[in-house]
Amino acid sequence: MFELWGALTILIVCPLLGALPLIAWITYALTGKQLAKLGTGNISVSAAFYHGGKLVGILAVLSEAFKGITAVLIARAFFGEGSTWELIALIALVIGRYSIGRGAGTTNVVWGFLVHDPLVAGFTTFLAAISFTVLQSKQLVKFGVLLLFPLFVAVLHFEDFPRVIAAVSLAGLLGWIYTKIPDDLNLPAQGAKSESKPMLEFLGGETRPIALGEDLDEAKVGHKAAALSQLKRWGYPVPKGWVINPNQDPEEVIDFFQPSELSPLVVRSSAIGEDSEQASAAGQYETVLNVTSEQQLKEAIAQVRASYDQPAAVQYRRDRGLPDQAMAVLIQQQVQSVYSGVAFSRDPITQQGDAIVIEALPGSASQVVSGRVTPEQYRAFVVETENFSSVQLEGTGRVPQALIKQVALLTRRLEKRYHGIPQDIEWSYDGQTLWVLQARPITTLLPIWTRKIAAEVIPGVIHPLTWSVNRPLTCGVWGEIFTVGLGDRVLGLDFTETATLHYSRAYFNASLLGQIFLRMGLPPESLEFLTRGDRFTKPPLLSTLRNIPGLLRLVRREMDLETEFKRDYREKFIPVLSQLAHEPVQELEPSQLLARIDMILEALRLATYYSIFAPLSAAIRQGIFRVKDGQIDNSVAPEVAVLRSLSALAQNAKQVLPEFEPEKVFEQLETTPEGQNVLYDFNELLQDYGYLSEVGTDIAVPTWKEDPEYVKQLFVQLMQGNEPPTDGVDPINQVFSGKRKRGNVQRRVDLKGRVTEVYSRLLAELRWSFVALEQIWLKSSFLKQTGDIFFLELDEIGSLVAAADAEFSSQLEKLVQNRRSQFEQDSEINQVPLLVYGHTPPHPLTPSPLYSDQVLQGIPASHGQAEGQVRVLRNLKNIPEINKETILVVPYTDSAWAPLLVRAGGLIAEAGGRLSHGAIVAREYGIPAVMDVRGATWLMQDGQRVRIDGSRGIVELSNDLRPE
């Protein structure tokens, strides 16, 4: 009972103790100033020193030390010395200090922890003092301490797990608070009490300019300085430099620099908003070279700062809607250039392709960017895999080819570092080192649109009607998911821009997704990791801590996913599907069909949520629990289930017809009772899986129910070549021993399969509704030919049914013809770019292979090796003969492609990942598969020999072409 009272006392008294505004009272009593109305508004020790002077500051330290020590002693009175409750008391104190007392609680924790654990406090203080003296970075030291003291607690008290957890929690709480409130030490020291200035200048790091190697805030020092700082910390060669803040008096730091003829400096602008993704501001501000004296340095700093207010620069900001902010000044050691230039990681003119554009000249880089001298032009193509790197060059000149290749490799790697955002690189070579002088986004190539993910989710060319249905559903669901994770940080994001059409193909906005993931504390490539198995980098610790509440909300959604789906399946999906199945769609009037469509769309909104979340959930769990692909049973997925049923039925048919003619199989089966039973089962299978189609997400593509010829061809091919699994046991079940390895991952995979079935059935019903409406309009000559309705958009169909827009109706035929013509033109483009830069992409270029004997890299999707002849399939209109010597090359793998793999020797796909339909089926039947091989259907030809390695994701091409 005594301990219970102790816990209650700590949890009630300590927050109230932290909330006591002792610092505010002391400052007001001695100076008459109200700290809440001065500076940052914080009631802190640094604010007391800044606004009240040395005596007020010292008394503030003593008052906060009293609070911290008192909190520890309260806990000690109830629980004894050194208990975890002492740290809990400090946590409670800090919560009260922040939430009510408007301070961070750093001084409370320092003194309280000194009483709690003098040894850890001593070690931490000693290292912090040395680090600050050497690094002069209070930010680095402040957050470094938050990592050190819980680490020391863990090392010295590893047996006391609750104590370690409490220390980590205390550090995390302080780190989170530091990101939420401003620091008075960041205020200009000139505005402080004169007696406090020396201390504040030292603690604020104002005794010298900020070193370029520190972690710089773009919002304070501009993108240019922050980007060079990041590059330097990544390990790239950036000339040594320093930053003078916008509010810093250069006179105070001018003595720090010692420019001379032997060590000249360059003074550069780093305006806030310059070199950002929104605007490059190229050439708008001054750069001063060859600064060799203190007087020249003073004049150069003034000249650079003055350029911010030049009329051209002011007009540039106004034209782009950029606010007037401030300019930091970047001072660097000048490189004595032998060769210099600029490099674009993507061609800003063609806006596509993999070419790196490099301009170079002997001498300084300023010649190239000034535009006064015509530089040498080069184009470079970089091929990098885990095992080798190679560069092919176009162009010659005075600059050594080896150096240009080195620039090309550097440029491509920097683009990868910036998550694929095209970069404009300024570089210089001094005879020994290739220096990076600047790196900024190529603003004209933003946003970046990617076919990755989209190529599998919504593959192929897309009709306007399909897109008008899919886009709001997809964007709306992603917006809902991201809003749950981001909370109020969702402001400023337009989720309607998540996806768009280029060349009648779906593209996702990689730039927007990157912003979203960064705000959520996740790496920008998180979506590709979740859906395709790409490498997942670690997010920044502080970002993750800041986003824990949103991530926890998403985790809660994920944990409840199966329960919610079962409820919605019972209460919403089953009633809707049942009503749709029993409704005679061919007998409905247009208005009734429109109401039916609205009902389906309402159910589809919910089904789309599950169709996106369920695969993500399965991928997350598979990664967390490290379950291998081969340990997962995908039999619930419709494409796997129908394949198994069709294979089994084909084996029955072979027993009935040991000898048969492929073109007359169905006629021959009709002649015997046993054969009639097989045909009955085949028709039942068509009824069960008639909702599937060649492209499951495209309602413009006929379903198997409407066009069963494709399924019949597959059935005959399975009779010709498929053998039943050994001993009648499915290969997937050989992997499992009962249900030992299914667990959490298997349940999510099963859920994904059930969701796919519901989603596919609803899309099929939606298609059949539009087809029925089209038939009515064809009879009345409102539409001219079959398929016209799919060149309209959803709201246009609604308007036509309601007869609300007579002018639109009169232009209908011309509109459909124009859209059909554009669709057919886009359909002729065999090789669309994987990435599209900007809002208006040009017509895609034909890619050129770099080597005669190529090694292509993709995603390893199904283990094993195979060698054989290529068979390129861009669609399923004419299914060729396939055997174990056939390596199928396809643009993507939707459910309808999967049965082809039963007879193939291997699979190569331009799109998709480890969780795609083709990869799942390939693993089940032990067929090597490599996904995401860019340009596969163009680079390879029918009959060409290839060797694939599904374990490493390698495709080796040969020039040996053997046409059949």
Short mmCIF file of N, CA and C in Angstrom, two decimals, residues 321 821-822:
data_model
loop_
_atom_site.label_atom_id
_atom_site.label_comp_id
_atom_site.label_asym_id
_atom_site.label_seq_id
_atom_site.Cartn_x
_atom_site.Cartn_y
_atom_site.Cartn_z
N GLY A 321 6.18 32.81 -56.93
CA GLY A 321 5.39 32.79 -55.70
C GLY A 321 6.20 32.47 -54.47
N SER A 821 -8.74 7.29 -81.12
CA SER A 821 -7.54 7.48 -81.94
C SER A 821 -6.29 7.63 -81.07
N GLN A 822 -6.40 8.45 -80.00
CA GLN A 822 -5.25 8.64 -79.10
C GLN A 822 -4.90 7.34 -78.40
#
